[in-house]
Amino acid sequence: MVAKNLRVGVLALQGDFREHIEALANCQVDAIEVRRVKELDSVDALIIPGGESTTIVSLAKTFEIFTPIKKRIAAGMPTYGSCAGMIMLADHIVAAKEGQETFGGLDITVRRNAFGRQVDSFETDISAPAISNAPIRAVFIRAPWVENVGKNVEVLASYEASDGISHAVAVRQDHLLATAFHPEITDDYSVHRYFLDKVCK
Ligand code: GLN
């Protein structure tokens, strides 16, 4: 069950925030778009959408919301990031744009564009027993993968890439959840439900 009166925001600077809002509506949660500090202050939890992490950083700075989000995450705000959102939550990035900053908080190293370029985008079913008994529909678009995880990070799903190595693609550390894929553009809401029911509890 979704906690009563939980106010969820979706960072709406760039990327597929509308799809996250729709996925949350399907989970009976009316989410609000977050662009300003006032909106951030009104939410209990945040979703950072897929898009382009370098653009999200620069817009977050322009809107003067970069440091406030970083502080809320560090203070324990439940936050879920998909794809570019995963990169934004990661403490370390490989193949970052020079000087690329993140909100951080999640003790992982992600490799940007790890699965290749746009043409290498793909859709598949992955197993994530902690999230759902059924396979999860996962869409990867210029997706990162997780190269290293700290000792407090739980790997929820992995996927074997063309290099023959199984890479973590869904991780959780306490109040932080991240997926390299985009559940928001499918009609499989199990990751959103897991976030609302288990991470935001
Ligand atoms: N490659 C993008 C980045 O670095 C992420 C892609 C996505 O969110 N679909 O931010």
PDB file of C-alpha atoms and ligand atoms in Angstrom:
ATOM      1  CA  MET A   1       0.000   0.000   0.000  1.00  0.00           C
ATOM      2  CA  VAL A   2       1.196   3.472  -0.841  1.00  0.00           C
ATOM      3  CA  ALA A   3       1.703   5.567   2.307  1.00  0.00           C
ATOM      4  CA  LYS A   4      -1.250   7.896   2.775  1.00  0.00           C
ATOM      5  CA  ASN A   5      -0.587  11.586   2.068  1.00  0.00           C
ATOM      6  CA  LEU A   6       2.811  10.818   0.505  1.00  0.00           C
ATOM      7  CA  ARG A   7       3.678  13.719  -1.790  1.00  0.00           C
ATOM      8  CA  VAL A   8       5.872  12.626  -4.660  1.00  0.00           C
ATOM      9  CA  GLY A   9       7.613  15.023  -7.018  1.00  0.00           C
ATOM     10  CA  VAL A  10       9.163  14.354 -10.406  1.00  0.00           C
ATOM     11  CA  LEU A  11      12.105  16.545 -11.420  1.00  0.00           C
ATOM     12  CA  ALA A  12      10.701  18.201 -14.529  1.00  0.00           C
ATOM     13  CA  LEU A  13      13.628  20.087 -16.029  1.00  0.00           C
ATOM     14  CA  GLN A  14      14.269  17.763 -18.978  1.00  0.00           C
ATOM     15  CA  GLY A  15      13.619  14.180 -20.032  1.00  0.00           C
ATOM     16  CA  ASP A  16      10.636  11.885 -19.705  1.00  0.00           C
ATOM     17  CA  PHE A  17       9.129  13.307 -16.517  1.00  0.00           C
ATOM     18  CA  ARG A  18       5.572  13.150 -17.944  1.00  0.00           C
ATOM     19  CA  GLU A  19       5.860   9.372 -18.300  1.00  0.00           C
ATOM     20  CA  HIS A  20       6.871   9.066 -14.631  1.00  0.00           C
ATOM     21  CA  ILE A  21       3.899  11.208 -13.597  1.00  0.00           C
ATOM     22  CA  GLU A  22       1.624   8.935 -15.623  1.00  0.00           C
ATOM     23  CA  ALA A  23       3.165   5.784 -14.110  1.00  0.00           C
ATOM     24  CA  LEU A  24       2.600   7.240 -10.627  1.00  0.00           C
ATOM     25  CA  ALA A  25      -1.006   8.090 -11.527  1.00  0.00           C
ATOM     26  CA  ASN A  26      -1.430   4.428 -12.436  1.00  0.00           C
ATOM     27  CA  CYS A  27      -0.213   3.654  -8.902  1.00  0.00           C
ATOM     28  CA  GLN A  28      -2.886   6.047  -7.529  1.00  0.00           C
ATOM     29  CA  VAL A  29      -0.384   8.779  -6.685  1.00  0.00           C
ATOM     30  CA  ASP A  30      -0.822  12.362  -7.911  1.00  0.00           C
ATOM     31  CA  ALA A  31       2.728  13.511  -8.426  1.00  0.00           C
ATOM     32  CA  ILE A  32       3.783  17.107  -8.933  1.00  0.00           C
ATOM     33  CA  GLU A  33       6.356  18.523 -11.336  1.00  0.00           C
ATOM     34  CA  VAL A  34       9.392  19.906  -9.518  1.00  0.00           C
ATOM     35  CA  ARG A  35      11.391  22.775 -11.020  1.00  0.00           C
ATOM     36  CA  ARG A  36      11.620  25.231  -8.146  1.00  0.00           C
ATOM     37  CA  VAL A  37      12.834  24.984  -4.572  1.00  0.00           C
ATOM     38  CA  LYS A  38       9.307  25.797  -3.346  1.00  0.00           C
ATOM     39  CA  GLU A  39       8.015  22.686  -5.146  1.00  0.00           C
ATOM     40  CA  LEU A  40      10.916  20.587  -3.857  1.00  0.00           C
ATOM     41  CA  ASP A  41      10.145  21.732  -0.313  1.00  0.00           C
ATOM     42  CA  SER A  42       6.560  20.489  -0.691  1.00  0.00           C
ATOM     43  CA  VAL A  43       7.416  16.864  -1.579  1.00  0.00           C
ATOM     44  CA  ASP A  44       8.382  13.872   0.561  1.00  0.00           C
ATOM     45  CA  ALA A  45       9.987  11.880  -2.260  1.00  0.00           C
ATOM     46  CA  LEU A  46      11.463  12.583  -5.695  1.00  0.00           C
ATOM     47  CA  ILE A  47      11.880  10.829  -9.044  1.00  0.00           C
ATOM     48  CA  ILE A  48      14.660  11.894 -11.393  1.00  0.00           C
ATOM     49  CA  PRO A  49      13.682  10.917 -14.940  1.00  0.00           C
ATOM     50  CA  GLY A  50      15.610   9.591 -17.888  1.00  0.00           C
ATOM     51  CA  GLY A  51      16.937  12.151 -20.335  1.00  0.00           C
ATOM     52  CA  GLU A  52      20.394  13.619 -20.566  1.00  0.00           C
ATOM     53  CA  SER A  53      22.296  13.890 -17.295  1.00  0.00           C
ATOM     54  CA  THR A  54      24.552  16.738 -18.436  1.00  0.00           C
ATOM     55  CA  THR A  55      21.490  18.821 -19.391  1.00  0.00           C
ATOM     56  CA  ILE A  56      19.732  17.993 -16.116  1.00  0.00           C
ATOM     57  CA  VAL A  57      22.789  19.226 -14.167  1.00  0.00           C
ATOM     58  CA  SER A  58      23.024  22.462 -16.088  1.00  0.00           C
ATOM     59  CA  LEU A  59      19.275  23.202 -15.845  1.00  0.00           C
ATOM     60  CA  ALA A  60      19.240  22.303 -12.144  1.00  0.00           C
ATOM     61  CA  LYS A  61      21.957  24.897 -11.621  1.00  0.00           C
ATOM     62  CA  THR A  62      20.120  27.498 -13.700  1.00  0.00           C
ATOM     63  CA  PHE A  63      16.953  26.888 -11.643  1.00  0.00           C
ATOM     64  CA  GLU A  64      19.096  27.049  -8.463  1.00  0.00           C
ATOM     65  CA  ILE A  65      17.763  23.697  -7.361  1.00  0.00           C
ATOM     66  CA  PHE A  66      20.960  21.630  -7.730  1.00  0.00           C
ATOM     67  CA  THR A  67      22.306  22.130  -4.192  1.00  0.00           C
ATOM     68  CA  PRO A  68      18.859  21.971  -2.509  1.00  0.00           C
ATOM     69  CA  ILE A  69      18.226  18.553  -4.154  1.00  0.00           C
ATOM     70  CA  LYS A  70      21.698  17.329  -3.209  1.00  0.00           C
ATOM     71  CA  LYS A  71      21.031  18.334   0.403  1.00  0.00           C
ATOM     72  CA  ARG A  72      17.571  16.727   0.529  1.00  0.00           C
ATOM     73  CA  ILE A  73      18.994  13.459  -0.860  1.00  0.00           C
ATOM     74  CA  ALA A  74      21.815  13.542   1.695  1.00  0.00           C
ATOM     75  CA  ALA A  75      19.226  14.191   4.420  1.00  0.00           C
ATOM     76  CA  GLY A  76      17.302  11.007   3.509  1.00  0.00           C
ATOM     77  CA  MET A  77      14.609  11.990   0.977  1.00  0.00           C
ATOM     78  CA  PRO A  78      13.469   8.813  -0.820  1.00  0.00           C
ATOM     79  CA  THR A  79      14.615   9.241  -4.415  1.00  0.00           C
ATOM     80  CA  TYR A  80      14.361   7.072  -7.515  1.00  0.00           C
ATOM     81  CA  GLY A  81      16.412   7.743 -10.653  1.00  0.00           C
ATOM     82  CA  SER A  82      15.913   6.031 -14.010  1.00  0.00           C
ATOM     83  CA  CYS A  83      18.737   6.036 -16.577  1.00  0.00           C
ATOM     84  CA  ALA A  84      20.011   9.659 -16.559  1.00  0.00           C
ATOM     85  CA  GLY A  85      18.419   9.738 -13.083  1.00  0.00           C
ATOM     86  CA  MET A  86      20.641   6.812 -12.060  1.00  0.00           C
ATOM     87  CA  ILE A  87      23.672   8.783 -13.243  1.00  0.00           C
ATOM     88  CA  MET A  88      22.472  11.806 -11.238  1.00  0.00           C
ATOM     89  CA  LEU A  89      22.327   9.692  -8.057  1.00  0.00           C
ATOM     90  CA  ALA A  90      25.704   8.005  -8.543  1.00  0.00           C
ATOM     91  CA  ASP A  91      28.702   9.104  -6.478  1.00  0.00           C
ATOM     92  CA  HIS A  92      31.092   8.281  -9.349  1.00  0.00           C
ATOM     93  CA  ILE A  93      30.782   8.312 -13.158  1.00  0.00           C
ATOM     94  CA  VAL A  94      32.967   6.698 -15.807  1.00  0.00           C
ATOM     95  CA  ALA A  95      32.834   8.341 -19.270  1.00  0.00           C
ATOM     96  CA  ALA A  96      31.506  11.512 -17.703  1.00  0.00           C
ATOM     97  CA  LYS A  97      31.587  14.815 -19.512  1.00  0.00           C
ATOM     98  CA  GLU A  98      34.569  16.726 -18.147  1.00  0.00           C
ATOM     99  CA  GLY A  99      33.723  18.070 -14.698  1.00  0.00           C
ATOM    100  CA  GLN A 100      30.243  16.480 -14.729  1.00  0.00           C
ATOM    101  CA  GLU A 101      28.645  16.732 -11.292  1.00  0.00           C
ATOM    102  CA  THR A 102      25.891  14.616  -9.781  1.00  0.00           C
ATOM    103  CA  PHE A 103      23.514  14.901  -6.837  1.00  0.00           C
ATOM    104  CA  GLY A 104      25.217  11.754  -5.536  1.00  0.00           C
ATOM    105  CA  GLY A 105      24.330   9.762  -2.436  1.00  0.00           C
ATOM    106  CA  LEU A 106      24.359   6.335  -4.050  1.00  0.00           C
ATOM    107  CA  ASP A 107      27.679   4.581  -3.492  1.00  0.00           C
ATOM    108  CA  ILE A 108      28.075   3.269  -7.039  1.00  0.00           C
ATOM    109  CA  THR A 109      30.191   3.883 -10.113  1.00  0.00           C
ATOM    110  CA  VAL A 110      28.159   4.066 -13.319  1.00  0.00           C
ATOM    111  CA  ARG A 111      29.461   3.980 -16.865  1.00  0.00           C
ATOM    112  CA  ARG A 112      27.558   6.403 -19.086  1.00  0.00           C
ATOM    113  CA  ASN A 113      26.328   5.156 -22.468  1.00  0.00           C
ATOM    114  CA  ALA A 114      27.714   1.739 -21.508  1.00  0.00           C
ATOM    115  CA  PHE A 115      25.419  -0.249 -23.800  1.00  0.00           C
ATOM    116  CA  GLY A 116      26.422   1.841 -26.823  1.00  0.00           C
ATOM    117  CA  ARG A 117      24.841   4.665 -28.751  1.00  0.00           C
ATOM    118  CA  GLN A 118      21.190   5.429 -29.532  1.00  0.00           C
ATOM    119  CA  VAL A 119      21.031   2.684 -32.189  1.00  0.00           C
ATOM    120  CA  ASP A 120      21.986   0.184 -29.495  1.00  0.00           C
ATOM    121  CA  SER A 121      18.826   0.879 -27.506  1.00  0.00           C
ATOM    122  CA  PHE A 122      16.835  -2.250 -26.778  1.00  0.00           C
ATOM    123  CA  GLU A 123      13.968  -3.727 -24.809  1.00  0.00           C
ATOM    124  CA  THR A 124      14.053  -6.922 -22.776  1.00  0.00           C
ATOM    125  CA  ASP A 125      12.617  -8.740 -19.758  1.00  0.00           C
ATOM    126  CA  ILE A 126      14.785  -8.894 -16.667  1.00  0.00           C
ATOM    127  CA  SER A 127      14.445 -10.705 -13.392  1.00  0.00           C
ATOM    128  CA  ALA A 128      14.344  -8.677 -10.160  1.00  0.00           C
ATOM    129  CA  PRO A 129      12.806 -10.910  -7.475  1.00  0.00           C
ATOM    130  CA  ALA A 130      12.940  -8.208  -4.768  1.00  0.00           C
ATOM    131  CA  ILE A 131      10.768  -5.986  -6.981  1.00  0.00           C
ATOM    132  CA  SER A 132       8.432  -8.460  -8.646  1.00  0.00           C
ATOM    133  CA  ASN A 133       7.857 -12.193  -9.008  1.00  0.00           C
ATOM    134  CA  ALA A 134       7.212 -11.661 -12.712  1.00  0.00           C
ATOM    135  CA  PRO A 135       9.934 -10.542 -15.140  1.00  0.00           C
ATOM    136  CA  ILE A 136      10.159  -6.763 -15.510  1.00  0.00           C
ATOM    137  CA  ARG A 137       9.853  -5.102 -18.910  1.00  0.00           C
ATOM    138  CA  ALA A 138      12.981  -2.993 -19.291  1.00  0.00           C
ATOM    139  CA  VAL A 139      13.759  -0.444 -22.005  1.00  0.00           C
ATOM    140  CA  PHE A 140      17.408   0.600 -22.298  1.00  0.00           C
ATOM    141  CA  ILE A 141      18.158   3.843 -24.187  1.00  0.00           C
ATOM    142  CA  ARG A 142      21.813   4.943 -24.295  1.00  0.00           C
ATOM    143  CA  ALA A 143      21.798   3.398 -20.865  1.00  0.00           C
ATOM    144  CA  PRO A 144      24.481   3.315 -18.209  1.00  0.00           C
ATOM    145  CA  TRP A 145      25.416   0.216 -16.293  1.00  0.00           C
ATOM    146  CA  VAL A 146      26.792  -0.062 -12.787  1.00  0.00           C
ATOM    147  CA  GLU A 147      30.480  -0.981 -12.646  1.00  0.00           C
ATOM    148  CA  ASN A 148      31.062  -0.948  -8.891  1.00  0.00           C
ATOM    149  CA  VAL A 149      28.831  -0.973  -5.856  1.00  0.00           C
ATOM    150  CA  GLY A 150      29.673  -0.051  -2.289  1.00  0.00           C
ATOM    151  CA  LYS A 151      29.048  -2.495   0.544  1.00  0.00           C
ATOM    152  CA  ASN A 152      25.679  -0.980   1.491  1.00  0.00           C
ATOM    153  CA  VAL A 153      24.278  -1.215  -2.017  1.00  0.00           C
ATOM    154  CA  GLU A 154      21.847  -4.001  -2.866  1.00  0.00           C
ATOM    155  CA  VAL A 155      21.870  -5.189  -6.483  1.00  0.00           C
ATOM    156  CA  LEU A 156      18.228  -5.784  -7.468  1.00  0.00           C
ATOM    157  CA  ALA A 157      18.778  -6.797 -11.103  1.00  0.00           C
ATOM    158  CA  SER A 158      21.624  -7.547 -13.473  1.00  0.00           C
ATOM    159  CA  TYR A 159      21.799  -7.960 -17.219  1.00  0.00           C
ATOM    160  CA  GLU A 160      24.385  -9.766 -19.333  1.00  0.00           C
ATOM    161  CA  ALA A 161      25.612  -7.358 -21.988  1.00  0.00           C
ATOM    162  CA  SER A 162      27.316  -8.216 -25.283  1.00  0.00           C
ATOM    163  CA  ASP A 163      30.669  -8.234 -23.452  1.00  0.00           C
ATOM    164  CA  GLY A 164      29.439 -11.450 -21.778  1.00  0.00           C
ATOM    165  CA  ILE A 165      29.548  -9.827 -18.346  1.00  0.00           C
ATOM    166  CA  SER A 166      26.559  -9.473 -16.091  1.00  0.00           C
ATOM    167  CA  HIS A 167      26.218  -5.824 -15.049  1.00  0.00           C
ATOM    168  CA  ALA A 168      24.037  -4.431 -12.283  1.00  0.00           C
ATOM    169  CA  VAL A 169      21.162  -2.437 -13.786  1.00  0.00           C
ATOM    170  CA  ALA A 170      18.926  -1.899 -10.734  1.00  0.00           C
ATOM    171  CA  VAL A 171      20.294  -1.017  -7.304  1.00  0.00           C
ATOM    172  CA  ARG A 172      19.096   0.226  -3.956  1.00  0.00           C
ATOM    173  CA  GLN A 173      20.852   1.806  -0.997  1.00  0.00           C
ATOM    174  CA  ASP A 174      18.499   2.663   1.871  1.00  0.00           C
ATOM    175  CA  HIS A 175      16.280   5.528   0.601  1.00  0.00           C
ATOM    176  CA  LEU A 176      17.791   5.544  -2.888  1.00  0.00           C
ATOM    177  CA  LEU A 177      16.692   3.438  -5.853  1.00  0.00           C
ATOM    178  CA  ALA A 178      18.128   3.526  -9.371  1.00  0.00           C
ATOM    179  CA  THR A 179      17.547   1.643 -12.615  1.00  0.00           C
ATOM    180  CA  ALA A 180      19.624   1.852 -15.793  1.00  0.00           C
ATOM    181  CA  PHE A 181      16.409   1.195 -17.744  1.00  0.00           C
ATOM    182  CA  HIS A 182      13.121   3.066 -18.158  1.00  0.00           C
ATOM    183  CA  PRO A 183      10.095   1.342 -16.606  1.00  0.00           C
ATOM    184  CA  GLU A 184       8.187   4.620 -17.063  1.00  0.00           C
ATOM    185  CA  ILE A 185       7.817   4.086 -20.800  1.00  0.00           C
ATOM    186  CA  THR A 186       6.248   0.652 -20.388  1.00  0.00           C
ATOM    187  CA  ASP A 187       2.954  -0.303 -18.770  1.00  0.00           C
ATOM    188  CA  ASP A 188       4.821  -2.352 -16.137  1.00  0.00           C
ATOM    189  CA  TYR A 189       4.560  -0.302 -12.917  1.00  0.00           C
ATOM    190  CA  SER A 190       6.309  -2.738 -10.616  1.00  0.00           C
ATOM    191  CA  VAL A 191       9.417  -0.561 -10.124  1.00  0.00           C
ATOM    192  CA  HIS A 192       7.258   2.472  -9.264  1.00  0.00           C
ATOM    193  CA  ARG A 193       5.218   0.341  -6.848  1.00  0.00           C
ATOM    194  CA  TYR A 194       8.394  -0.969  -5.232  1.00  0.00           C
ATOM    195  CA  PHE A 195       9.627   2.615  -4.824  1.00  0.00           C
ATOM    196  CA  LEU A 196       6.345   3.779  -3.282  1.00  0.00           C
ATOM    197  CA  ASP A 197       5.755   0.730  -1.083  1.00  0.00           C
ATOM    198  CA  LYS A 198       9.244  -0.267  -0.001  1.00  0.00           C
ATOM    199  CA  VAL A 199      11.608   2.684  -0.455  1.00  0.00           C
ATOM    200  CA  CYS A 200       9.222   5.485   0.622  1.00  0.00           C
ATOM    201  CA  LYS A 201       7.823   3.568   3.576  1.00  0.00           C
TER     202      LYS A 201
HETATM  203  N1  GLN B   1      23.086   8.689 -21.871  1.00  0.00           N
HETATM  204  C1  GLN B   1      22.260   9.573 -21.085  1.00  0.00           C
HETATM  205  C2  GLN B   1      23.096  10.382 -20.096  1.00  0.00           C
HETATM  206  O1  GLN B   1      24.246  10.274 -20.031  1.00  0.00           O
HETATM  207  C3  GLN B   1      21.168   8.819 -20.356  1.00  0.00           C
HETATM  208  C4  GLN B   1      20.173   8.254 -21.334  1.00  0.00           C
HETATM  209  C5  GLN B   1      18.787   8.112 -20.826  1.00  0.00           C
HETATM  210  O2  GLN B   1      18.391   8.628 -19.778  1.00  0.00           O
HETATM  211  N2  GLN B   1      17.984   7.433 -21.620  1.00  0.00           N
HETATM  212  O3  GLN B   1      22.560  11.138 -19.352  1.00  0.00           O
END
